Amino acid sequence: MDSFNPDEVTVRSGHFIGGEYVEGGEHGARRMEVARPSDGVVYASVPVADANMVDRAVENAWQAFRTSGWARMAPRERAKILRRFADLVEADALALGRLEALGSTRPVAQAVSWDVPFTAEGIRFYAEFADKLGGDVAATDHDHLGMTIAEPYGVIGAIAPWNFPLVMASWKIAPALAAGNAVVLKPSEMTPFSVLRLAELAVQAGVPAGIFNVIQGDGRTTGDELVRHPKISKVTFTGSTRTGAAIMAACANSGTKPVTLELGGKSPQIVFADAPRLDDVARRIAGAITGNAGQVCVAGSRLLVERSLAEPLAERIGRIFAELKPGATWAAGTTLSPIISEPQAARIESIVGRTLGSGATLRYGGVRADAGGSSSGAASGALAGAFYTPTLLTDVTADSEAVREEVFGPVLTLQTFDTEEEALALAQHPEYGLAAGVHTADLGRALRFVRGLEAGTVWVNRYGRTSDFMIPTGGYKRSGIGKDLGRQAYEANLRFKSVLIDLRQ
Ligand code: NAD
């Protein structure tokens, strides 16, 4: 994958409503500047949808839901259109990948080879569900016929984060569309553009205009208006636990709407001395905290290691950290992503600083990374973006800030244990329960951890998902409610009507 010049990529601003771009700048509507994480350059702005604009988008979606035939067409027809949509996304990988890389933390090589194809495959996965679940016939006495009929909700309000703009949005829209709903999606105000292209491609594939809409804006104005709109029947959200709680309250106060919430995490990686192939384990552990510079909900941010292995594992992790090359997301060789924004980098710095102040030891990293110049021909020399070196902190306790708080950066803490019981106790976080990794050769022990861990996902001798979309993702405790992916996410976009017919009349 070649580098590209970010100044040569143009973006379409505005909202995407009813199958077309709506500039939305009328009547002095507020706008927000959008900066490139890699160099801090403001490259565009987006309008902030106010109550009127949100209403326009939702009304459009509602009319399309009722009149376009999307919900009523033969489900195999819907599947065919969605498969075509997936094909168009895949064919657009280079343009879409560049658009994703331009304004997010996703390096172009990864965006083109993983984010875009993974998005396309997720759409295909849900297309295949469209005609697989229509409801059930119940066992009743002979004089009655009892059924449950699966029906779409209507208009789904979807709100997405910035860390994987296309993939996170596709996990919301694909099951919603396959189930026959219309969607109004609000991307993060920091990464607003790639999903506009996604919505355009949906229309090109034959998804009726108005079934997939995108509105731009911040959370406090646009997100809140969307969630509260009376014609939004269900809300699906991915983002921080704090925002998720605010959205849940807004849903409760605006019509007791159902919610799916995919929230924050502080996931442990537990390594026993018998774990096979220590070099591979070290690579897995390092990869799980440096991928996307740790800006991953399931980042494996707490390393718990059996005491005898702590030193050799830490050394290997340090060597892998040193291999990573920070750089612009548009440079072909970048292997360490920028931090999304300067305030977020400052937050990482201050959490590390306070943790060191409370007695932790800095084993590796702990400083801003020098990303050097850009190889793209972009205007700047040294990059002014925010980069942070992969960091390992030791001598921490369960109370250390970097162990307790979701840092959302490449910061790994290391704690040691002597017994299985101690490892399990350390692994349980008081609030979060998103994911966990267990690395051991002992099957019985692995399964005891699978049973014992309070986490929505447990990986054994690996860390991170595959493209087995049937395996859902979602959190226990304050890491979320409901699931993305899997059959569960499809069912969560349907409501079930019970019918009982008396056959004696
Ligand atoms: P965030 O909560 O700040 O914002 C997420 C989205 O919510 C944005 O689009 C934002 O504009 C919107 N928003 C903010 N306030 C709102 C409000 N009051 N009403 C409606 N919408 C509002 O999160 P972020 O910083 O974009 O993303 C990082 C967080 O997302 C991390 O905590 C991470 O763990 C989490 N995340 C979770 C998963 C998962 O699957 N569990 C996946 C990715 C990210």
Coordinates of C-alpha atoms and ligand atoms in Angstrom, one line a residue:
M1 CA 0.0 0.0 0.0
D2 CA 1.4 3.3 -1.1
S3 CA 1.6 6.5 0.9
F4 CA -0.7 9.3 -0.2
N5 CA -0.8 13.0 0.0
P6 CA -3.5 14.1 2.5
D7 CA -3.9 17.5 0.8
E8 CA -5.1 15.8 -2.3
V9 CA -8.0 14.0 -0.7
T10 CA -11.3 15.9 -0.9
V11 CA -14.1 15.3 1.5
R12 CA -17.8 15.9 1.1
S13 CA -19.1 17.9 4.0
G14 CA -22.8 18.1 5.1
H15 CA -25.4 15.5 6.1
F16 CA -26.7 12.7 4.0
I17 CA -30.5 12.7 4.2
G18 CA -33.0 11.1 1.8
G19 CA -30.2 9.8 -0.5
E20 CA -28.5 13.2 -1.0
Y21 CA -26.1 15.6 0.5
V22 CA -27.6 18.4 2.6
E23 CA -25.2 21.1 3.2
G24 CA -26.9 22.2 6.4
G25 CA -25.1 25.5 6.7
E26 CA -28.3 27.6 6.3
H27 CA -29.6 30.1 8.9
G28 CA -26.1 30.4 10.4
A29 CA -26.0 26.8 11.6
R30 CA -23.0 26.2 13.8
R31 CA -20.1 24.4 12.3
M32 CA -17.3 22.4 13.8
E33 CA -13.7 22.2 12.6
V34 CA -12.3 18.7 11.9
A35 CA -8.5 18.1 12.4
R36 CA -6.2 15.4 11.1
P37 CA -4.9 13.4 14.1
S38 CA -1.6 12.8 12.3
D39 CA -0.5 16.5 12.1
G40 CA -3.2 18.5 13.8
V41 CA -4.1 20.3 10.6
V42 CA -7.7 21.5 10.3
Y43 CA -8.8 20.1 6.9
A44 CA -12.5 20.6 6.9
S45 CA -15.6 21.5 9.0
V46 CA -19.0 19.9 9.4
P47 CA -22.3 21.5 10.2
V48 CA -23.8 20.7 13.6
A49 CA -27.3 19.3 13.1
D50 CA -29.8 21.1 15.4
A51 CA -33.2 19.9 16.4
N52 CA -34.7 20.9 13.0
M53 CA -32.1 19.1 11.0
V54 CA -32.3 16.0 13.2
D55 CA -36.1 16.1 12.8
R56 CA -35.7 16.4 9.0
A57 CA -33.4 13.3 8.9
V58 CA -35.6 11.2 11.2
E59 CA -38.8 12.2 9.3
N60 CA -37.1 11.3 6.1
A61 CA -36.1 7.9 7.5
W62 CA -39.6 7.3 8.8
Q63 CA -41.3 8.1 5.5
A64 CA -38.8 5.9 3.7
F65 CA -39.4 3.1 6.2
R66 CA -43.2 3.3 5.6
T67 CA -43.2 3.9 1.8
S68 CA -40.0 2.7 0.2
G69 CA -40.8 -1.0 0.4
W70 CA -37.5 -1.8 2.2
A71 CA -39.2 -3.4 5.2
R72 CA -41.9 -5.2 3.1
M73 CA -39.8 -6.5 0.2
A74 CA -39.0 -10.2 0.0
P75 CA -36.1 -10.6 2.4
R76 CA -34.0 -12.3 -0.2
E77 CA -34.3 -9.2 -2.3
R78 CA -33.1 -7.1 0.6
A79 CA -30.2 -9.5 1.1
K80 CA -29.3 -9.2 -2.6
I81 CA -29.2 -5.4 -2.3
L82 CA -27.0 -5.6 0.8
R83 CA -24.6 -8.0 -0.9
R84 CA -24.3 -5.6 -3.7
F85 CA -23.6 -2.9 -1.1
A86 CA -20.9 -5.0 0.4
D87 CA -19.4 -5.6 -3.1
L88 CA -19.3 -1.8 -3.8
V89 CA -17.6 -1.2 -0.4
E90 CA -15.0 -3.7 -1.2
A91 CA -14.4 -2.4 -4.7
D92 CA -14.0 1.1 -3.2
A93 CA -11.3 -0.1 -0.7
L94 CA -8.6 2.3 -1.9
A95 CA -10.7 5.5 -1.9
L96 CA -12.6 4.5 1.2
G97 CA -9.4 3.4 3.0
R98 CA -7.7 6.7 2.2
L99 CA -10.7 8.7 3.4
E100 CA -10.6 6.6 6.7
A101 CA -6.9 7.1 7.1
L102 CA -7.0 10.8 6.3
G103 CA -8.9 11.9 9.4
S104 CA -8.7 9.0 11.9
T105 CA -6.0 7.1 13.7
R106 CA -6.1 4.2 11.2
P107 CA -2.9 3.8 9.1
V108 CA -3.7 3.6 5.4
A109 CA -2.2 0.1 4.9
Q110 CA -4.5 -1.2 7.7
A111 CA -7.5 0.8 6.6
V112 CA -7.3 -0.6 3.1
S113 CA -6.4 -4.1 3.9
W114 CA -8.5 -4.6 7.1
D115 CA -11.0 -1.9 8.0
V116 CA -12.7 -1.7 4.6
P117 CA -12.9 -5.4 3.8
F118 CA -14.0 -6.2 7.4
T119 CA -16.8 -3.6 7.0
A120 CA -17.9 -5.2 3.7
E121 CA -17.8 -8.7 5.1
G122 CA -19.9 -7.6 8.1
I123 CA -22.5 -6.2 5.8
R124 CA -22.5 -9.6 3.9
F125 CA -22.8 -11.5 7.1
Y126 CA -26.0 -9.7 8.1
A127 CA -27.4 -9.8 4.5
E128 CA -27.4 -13.6 5.0
F129 CA -29.6 -13.2 8.0
A130 CA -32.4 -11.3 6.2
D131 CA -34.4 -14.4 5.3
K132 CA -33.4 -16.6 8.2
L133 CA -35.5 -15.4 11.1
G134 CA -39.2 -14.5 10.6
G135 CA -40.6 -15.7 13.9
D136 CA -41.9 -19.0 15.4
V137 CA -45.1 -21.0 15.6
A138 CA -45.9 -21.8 19.2
A139 CA -47.1 -25.2 20.5
T140 CA -50.7 -24.6 21.3
D141 CA -53.8 -26.8 21.6
H142 CA -55.4 -27.8 18.3
D143 CA -58.0 -25.1 18.4
H144 CA -55.5 -22.2 18.4
L145 CA -52.6 -21.1 16.3
G146 CA -50.0 -19.2 18.2
M147 CA -47.1 -17.3 16.5
T148 CA -44.4 -14.8 17.1
I149 CA -43.7 -12.5 14.1
A150 CA -40.4 -10.7 13.9
E151 CA -40.8 -7.1 12.7
P152 CA -38.4 -4.3 12.3
Y153 CA -38.6 -1.4 14.8
G154 CA -38.8 1.4 12.3
V155 CA -36.1 4.1 12.6
I156 CA -33.0 3.1 14.5
G157 CA -30.8 5.9 16.0
A158 CA -27.1 4.8 15.8
I159 CA -24.2 6.7 17.4
A160 CA -20.6 5.7 16.7
P161 CA -17.2 6.5 18.2
W162 CA -14.0 7.7 16.4
N163 CA -11.6 4.8 17.0
F164 CA -12.7 2.6 14.0
P165 CA -15.2 4.9 12.2
L166 CA -16.2 2.5 9.4
V167 CA -16.1 -0.8 11.3
M168 CA -18.0 0.5 14.4
A169 CA -20.7 2.1 12.2
S170 CA -21.1 -1.0 10.1
W171 CA -21.7 -3.1 13.2
K172 CA -24.7 -0.9 13.9
I173 CA -26.1 -0.3 10.4
A174 CA -25.7 -3.8 8.9
P175 CA -28.0 -5.7 11.2
A176 CA -30.4 -2.8 11.4
L177 CA -30.8 -2.6 7.6
A178 CA -30.9 -6.4 7.1
A179 CA -33.8 -6.6 9.6
G180 CA -35.7 -4.0 7.4
N181 CA -35.2 -0.9 9.5
A182 CA -34.2 2.6 8.4
V183 CA -31.2 4.2 10.2
V184 CA -30.1 7.6 11.1
L185 CA -26.4 7.4 12.0
K186 CA -24.4 10.1 13.8
P187 CA -20.6 9.5 13.5
S188 CA -18.1 11.0 15.9
E189 CA -17.6 14.7 15.2
M190 CA -13.9 13.8 15.0
T191 CA -14.2 11.3 12.2
P192 CA -17.3 12.3 10.2
F193 CA -16.5 11.6 6.6
S194 CA -15.9 8.0 5.7
V195 CA -19.4 7.0 6.7
L196 CA -20.9 9.5 4.3
R197 CA -19.2 7.6 1.5
L198 CA -20.7 4.4 3.0
A199 CA -24.2 5.8 2.8
E200 CA -23.6 7.0 -0.8
L201 CA -22.6 3.4 -1.7
A202 CA -25.7 2.0 0.0
V203 CA -27.9 4.1 -2.3
Q204 CA -25.8 3.1 -5.4
A205 CA -26.4 -0.5 -4.4
G206 CA -30.1 0.0 -4.4
V207 CA -30.9 0.7 -0.7
P208 CA -33.8 3.1 -1.1
A209 CA -33.1 6.8 -0.5
G210 CA -33.9 7.7 3.1
I211 CA -33.2 4.2 4.6
F212 CA -29.6 5.0 5.5
N213 CA -29.0 8.6 6.6
V214 CA -26.0 10.3 8.2
I215 CA -26.2 13.4 10.4
Q216 CA -23.2 15.4 11.5
G217 CA -22.7 17.1 14.9
D218 CA -21.5 16.9 18.4
G219 CA -23.0 14.7 21.1
R220 CA -24.5 17.3 23.3
T221 CA -26.6 18.8 20.5
T222 CA -27.0 16.4 17.6
G223 CA -26.6 13.1 19.5
D224 CA -29.0 14.1 22.3
E225 CA -31.6 15.4 19.8
L226 CA -31.4 12.1 17.9
V227 CA -31.7 9.9 20.9
R228 CA -34.7 11.8 22.2
H229 CA -36.6 12.1 18.9
P230 CA -40.0 10.6 19.3
K231 CA -39.8 8.7 16.0
I232 CA -36.6 6.9 16.9
S233 CA -37.7 3.5 18.1
K234 CA -34.4 2.1 19.3
V235 CA -30.9 3.4 20.0
T236 CA -27.6 1.6 19.4
F237 CA -24.5 3.3 20.8
T238 CA -20.8 2.6 20.9
G239 CA -18.6 4.9 23.0
S240 CA -17.6 5.7 26.6
T241 CA -19.4 4.4 29.6
R242 CA -20.2 8.0 30.8
T243 CA -21.9 8.9 27.5
G244 CA -23.7 5.5 27.4
A245 CA -25.3 6.3 30.8
A246 CA -26.4 9.7 29.6
I247 CA -27.9 8.1 26.5
M248 CA -29.7 5.5 28.6
A249 CA -31.2 8.2 30.7
A250 CA -32.3 10.1 27.6
C251 CA -33.9 7.0 26.2
A252 CA -35.7 6.4 29.5
N253 CA -37.0 10.0 29.5
S254 CA -38.1 10.1 25.9
G255 CA -40.3 7.0 25.4
T256 CA -38.5 4.2 27.2
K257 CA -36.7 3.2 24.1
P258 CA -34.6 0.0 24.1
V259 CA -30.8 0.5 23.9
T260 CA -27.8 -1.4 22.9
L261 CA -24.7 0.0 24.6
E262 CA -21.1 -1.0 23.7
L263 CA -19.0 0.8 26.3
G264 CA -15.5 1.1 27.8
G265 CA -13.2 -1.6 29.1
K266 CA -10.1 -2.3 31.1
S267 CA -9.3 -5.8 30.0
P268 CA -6.8 -8.1 31.7
Q269 CA -4.3 -10.4 30.0
I270 CA -3.4 -13.3 32.3
V271 CA -0.2 -15.2 31.6
F272 CA 0.8 -18.4 33.4
A273 CA 4.4 -19.7 33.4
D274 CA 3.3 -22.7 31.3
A275 CA 2.0 -20.5 28.4
P276 CA 3.4 -22.0 25.2
R277 CA 5.8 -20.1 23.1
L278 CA 6.8 -17.0 25.1
D279 CA 7.8 -15.0 22.1
D280 CA 4.4 -15.4 20.6
V281 CA 2.7 -14.5 23.9
A282 CA 4.8 -11.3 24.1
R283 CA 3.8 -10.4 20.6
R284 CA 0.2 -10.9 21.4
I285 CA 0.4 -8.9 24.6
A286 CA 2.2 -6.0 22.9
G287 CA -0.1 -6.1 19.9
A288 CA -3.2 -5.9 22.1
I289 CA -2.1 -2.6 23.7
T290 CA -0.3 -0.9 20.7
G291 CA -2.9 -1.7 17.9
N292 CA -4.5 1.7 17.0
A293 CA -2.2 3.1 19.7
G294 CA -4.3 1.4 22.4
Q295 CA -7.4 3.2 21.3
V296 CA -9.4 0.0 21.2
C297 CA -12.3 -0.8 23.5
V298 CA -10.9 -4.3 24.1
A299 CA -7.3 -3.2 24.4
G300 CA -5.5 -5.6 26.7
S301 CA -4.3 -2.9 29.1
R302 CA -3.7 -4.9 32.3
L303 CA -1.0 -7.6 32.2
L304 CA -1.2 -10.1 35.0
V305 CA 1.8 -12.4 34.9
E306 CA 3.0 -15.3 37.0
R307 CA 5.9 -14.0 39.0
S308 CA 8.7 -16.2 37.5
L309 CA 7.8 -15.0 34.0
A310 CA 7.5 -11.3 34.7
E311 CA 11.0 -10.3 33.8
P312 CA 11.5 -12.3 30.6
L313 CA 8.1 -11.3 29.3
A314 CA 8.6 -7.6 30.1
E315 CA 11.9 -7.7 28.3
R316 CA 10.4 -9.2 25.2
I317 CA 7.5 -6.7 25.2
G318 CA 10.0 -3.8 25.5
R319 CA 11.8 -5.1 22.4
I320 CA 8.5 -5.3 20.4
F321 CA 7.5 -1.8 21.6
A322 CA 10.8 -0.5 20.2
E323 CA 10.1 -1.9 16.7
L324 CA 7.0 0.2 16.2
K325 CA 7.2 3.2 13.9
P326 CA 5.0 6.2 14.7
G327 CA 4.0 8.1 11.7
A328 CA 1.3 9.8 9.7
T329 CA -1.7 7.6 8.9
W330 CA -1.1 8.4 5.2
A331 CA 2.4 7.1 5.3
A332 CA 2.8 3.5 4.1
G333 CA 5.2 2.4 6.8
T334 CA 3.4 3.6 9.8
T335 CA 2.9 0.9 12.5
L336 CA 2.1 3.1 15.5
S337 CA -1.0 5.3 15.1
P338 CA -1.4 8.9 16.4
I339 CA -3.5 9.7 19.4
I340 CA -6.9 11.1 18.2
S341 CA -6.4 14.6 19.6
E342 CA -4.0 16.7 21.7
P343 CA -6.4 16.8 24.7
Q344 CA -6.5 13.0 24.6
A345 CA -2.7 12.8 24.5
A346 CA -2.5 15.2 27.4
R347 CA -4.9 13.0 29.3
I348 CA -2.8 9.9 28.7
E349 CA 0.3 11.8 29.9
S350 CA -1.4 13.0 33.1
I351 CA -2.7 9.5 34.0
V352 CA 0.8 8.1 33.5
G353 CA 2.3 11.0 35.5
R354 CA 0.0 10.6 38.4
T355 CA 0.5 6.8 38.4
L356 CA 4.3 7.3 38.6
G357 CA 3.7 9.9 41.3
S358 CA 1.9 7.2 43.4
G359 CA 4.9 4.9 43.3
A360 CA 4.8 3.0 40.0
T361 CA 8.0 2.4 38.0
L362 CA 8.4 3.4 34.3
R363 CA 9.8 0.4 32.5
Y364 CA 9.4 1.6 28.9
G365 CA 8.0 4.6 27.2
G366 CA 6.2 7.3 29.1
V367 CA 6.9 10.1 26.7
R368 CA 5.5 11.7 23.6
A369 CA 6.8 9.9 20.5
D370 CA 8.7 11.6 17.8
A371 CA 6.9 10.9 14.6
G372 CA 9.4 12.7 12.4
G373 CA 8.5 14.1 9.0
S374 CA 5.8 12.9 6.7
S375 CA 6.8 10.9 3.7
S376 CA 3.7 11.9 1.8
G377 CA 4.7 15.2 0.5
A378 CA 2.3 16.9 2.9
A379 CA 3.1 20.5 3.7
S380 CA 4.5 19.9 7.2
G381 CA 7.9 18.7 8.0
A382 CA 7.9 17.3 11.5
L383 CA 4.4 16.1 12.4
A384 CA 2.5 18.2 14.9
G385 CA 0.1 15.4 15.7
A386 CA 0.0 13.8 19.1
F387 CA 2.0 10.5 19.4
Y388 CA 2.7 8.6 22.5
T389 CA 5.3 5.9 23.0
P390 CA 4.2 2.4 24.0
T391 CA 4.5 2.4 27.8
L392 CA 5.0 -0.3 30.4
L393 CA 4.4 0.5 34.1
T394 CA 5.4 -1.9 36.8
D395 CA 5.0 -1.7 40.7
V396 CA 1.4 -0.8 40.4
T397 CA -1.6 -2.0 42.5
A398 CA -5.3 -2.4 41.9
D399 CA -5.7 1.2 43.1
S400 CA -3.2 2.8 40.7
E401 CA -4.9 5.2 38.4
A402 CA -3.5 3.5 35.2
V403 CA -4.8 0.2 36.5
R404 CA -8.3 1.5 37.4
E405 CA -9.1 3.9 34.6
E406 CA -9.6 3.3 30.9
V407 CA -6.5 5.2 29.5
F408 CA -7.4 4.7 25.8
G409 CA -3.7 4.9 24.8
P410 CA -0.7 2.5 24.5
V411 CA -0.2 2.1 28.2
L412 CA 0.2 -1.3 29.7
T413 CA 0.4 -2.0 33.5
L414 CA 2.1 -5.2 34.8
Q415 CA 1.1 -6.9 38.0
T416 CA 2.4 -10.3 39.2
F417 CA 0.7 -13.2 40.9
D418 CA 1.7 -16.5 42.6
T419 CA -1.6 -18.5 42.5
E420 CA -4.5 -19.0 40.3
E421 CA -6.9 -17.5 42.9
E422 CA -4.8 -14.4 43.1
A423 CA -4.8 -14.0 39.3
L424 CA -8.5 -14.3 39.1
A425 CA -9.1 -11.8 41.9
L426 CA -6.7 -9.3 40.2
A427 CA -8.4 -9.9 36.8
Q428 CA -11.8 -8.8 38.0
H429 CA -12.2 -5.1 37.5
P430 CA -14.7 -3.4 39.9
E431 CA -16.6 -1.7 37.0
Y432 CA -15.6 -3.0 33.6
G433 CA -16.1 -6.4 32.1
L434 CA -15.5 -6.2 28.3
A435 CA -12.9 -8.8 27.5
A436 CA -10.0 -10.8 28.9
G437 CA -7.2 -13.0 27.7
V438 CA -5.8 -16.2 29.3
H439 CA -2.6 -17.7 28.2
T440 CA -1.8 -21.2 29.6
A441 CA -1.1 -24.7 28.4
D442 CA -3.4 -26.1 31.1
L443 CA -6.9 -26.7 29.6
G444 CA -8.6 -27.2 33.0
R445 CA -7.2 -23.9 34.2
A446 CA -8.2 -22.1 31.0
L447 CA -11.7 -23.3 31.4
R448 CA -11.8 -22.3 35.1
F449 CA -11.0 -18.8 33.9
V450 CA -13.5 -18.9 31.1
R451 CA -16.1 -19.7 33.8
G452 CA -14.8 -17.4 36.4
L453 CA -14.0 -14.2 34.6
E454 CA -16.6 -11.4 34.6
A455 CA -16.1 -10.4 31.0
G456 CA -18.3 -10.5 27.8
T457 CA -15.5 -12.1 25.8
V458 CA -12.7 -14.4 26.9
W459 CA -9.9 -15.3 24.5
V460 CA -7.7 -18.3 25.3
N461 CA -4.2 -18.4 23.9
R462 CA -5.0 -15.5 21.6
Y463 CA -6.2 -11.9 21.9
G464 CA -8.6 -10.2 19.6
R465 CA -11.3 -11.2 17.3
T466 CA -11.3 -13.1 14.0
S467 CA -13.7 -12.6 11.2
D468 CA -16.1 -15.2 12.8
F469 CA -18.9 -12.7 12.9
M470 CA -21.2 -15.3 14.7
I471 CA -19.3 -14.6 17.9
P472 CA -20.8 -11.5 19.3
T473 CA -19.1 -8.8 21.2
G474 CA -20.4 -6.9 24.2
G475 CA -19.7 -6.1 27.8
Y476 CA -20.6 -7.3 31.3
K477 CA -21.1 -4.8 34.1
R478 CA -20.5 -1.2 33.0
S479 CA -19.0 -2.2 29.8
G480 CA -22.4 -2.4 28.1
I481 CA -25.8 -3.8 27.5
G482 CA -26.6 -6.1 24.6
K483 CA -24.3 -7.3 21.8
D484 CA -22.9 -6.2 18.5
L485 CA -22.3 -8.9 15.9
G486 CA -23.6 -12.5 16.1
R487 CA -27.2 -13.5 15.9
Q488 CA -27.8 -11.4 19.0
A489 CA -27.3 -8.1 17.2
Y490 CA -29.6 -9.1 14.4
E491 CA -32.4 -10.1 16.8
A492 CA -31.8 -6.8 18.7
N493 CA -33.0 -5.0 15.6
L494 CA -36.3 -6.8 15.6
R495 CA -39.3 -6.7 17.8
F496 CA -41.5 -9.8 18.3
K497 CA -45.2 -9.6 17.9
S498 CA -47.3 -12.4 19.6
V499 CA -50.3 -13.6 17.7
L500 CA -52.9 -16.1 19.0
I501 CA -55.8 -17.1 16.7
D502 CA -58.9 -18.9 17.8
L503 CA -59.6 -21.4 15.0
R504 CA -63.1 -22.3 16.3
Q505 CA -64.8 -19.0 15.0
Ligands
NAD1 P1 -17.7 9.2 23.4 O1 -18.6 8.6 24.4 O2 -17.1 10.4 23.8 O3 -18.5 9.5 22.1 C1 -19.1 8.5 21.3 C2 -20.2 9.1 20.4 O4 -21.2 9.6 21.3 C3 -19.8 10.3 19.6 O5 -20.4 10.2 18.3 C4 -20.3 11.5 20.4 O6 -20.5 12.6 19.6 C5 -21.6 10.9 20.9 N1 -22.1 11.6 22.1 C6 -21.4 12.2 23.1 N2 -22.2 12.7 24.1 C7 -23.5 12.4 23.7 C8 -24.8 12.5 24.3 N3 -25.0 13.2 25.4 N4 -25.9 12.1 23.6 C9 -25.7 11.4 22.4 N5 -24.5 11.2 21.8 C10 -23.4 11.7 22.5 O7 -16.7 8.1 23.0 P2 -15.4 8.2 22.1 O8 -14.4 9.0 22.7 O9 -15.9 8.6 20.7 O10 -14.9 6.6 21.9 C11 -14.1 6.0 22.9 C12 -14.9 5.2 23.8 O11 -15.7 4.2 23.1 C13 -14.0 4.4 24.8 O12 -14.6 4.4 26.1 C14 -14.1 3.0 24.2 O13 -13.9 1.9 25.1 C15 -15.5 3.0 23.7 N6 -15.7 1.9 22.6 C16 -16.4 0.8 23.0 C17 -16.5 -0.2 22.0 C18 -17.3 -1.5 22.3 O14 -17.5 -2.3 21.4 N7 -17.6 -1.8 23.6 C19 -16.0 -0.1 20.8 C20 -15.3 1.1 20.5 C21 -15.2 2.1 21.4

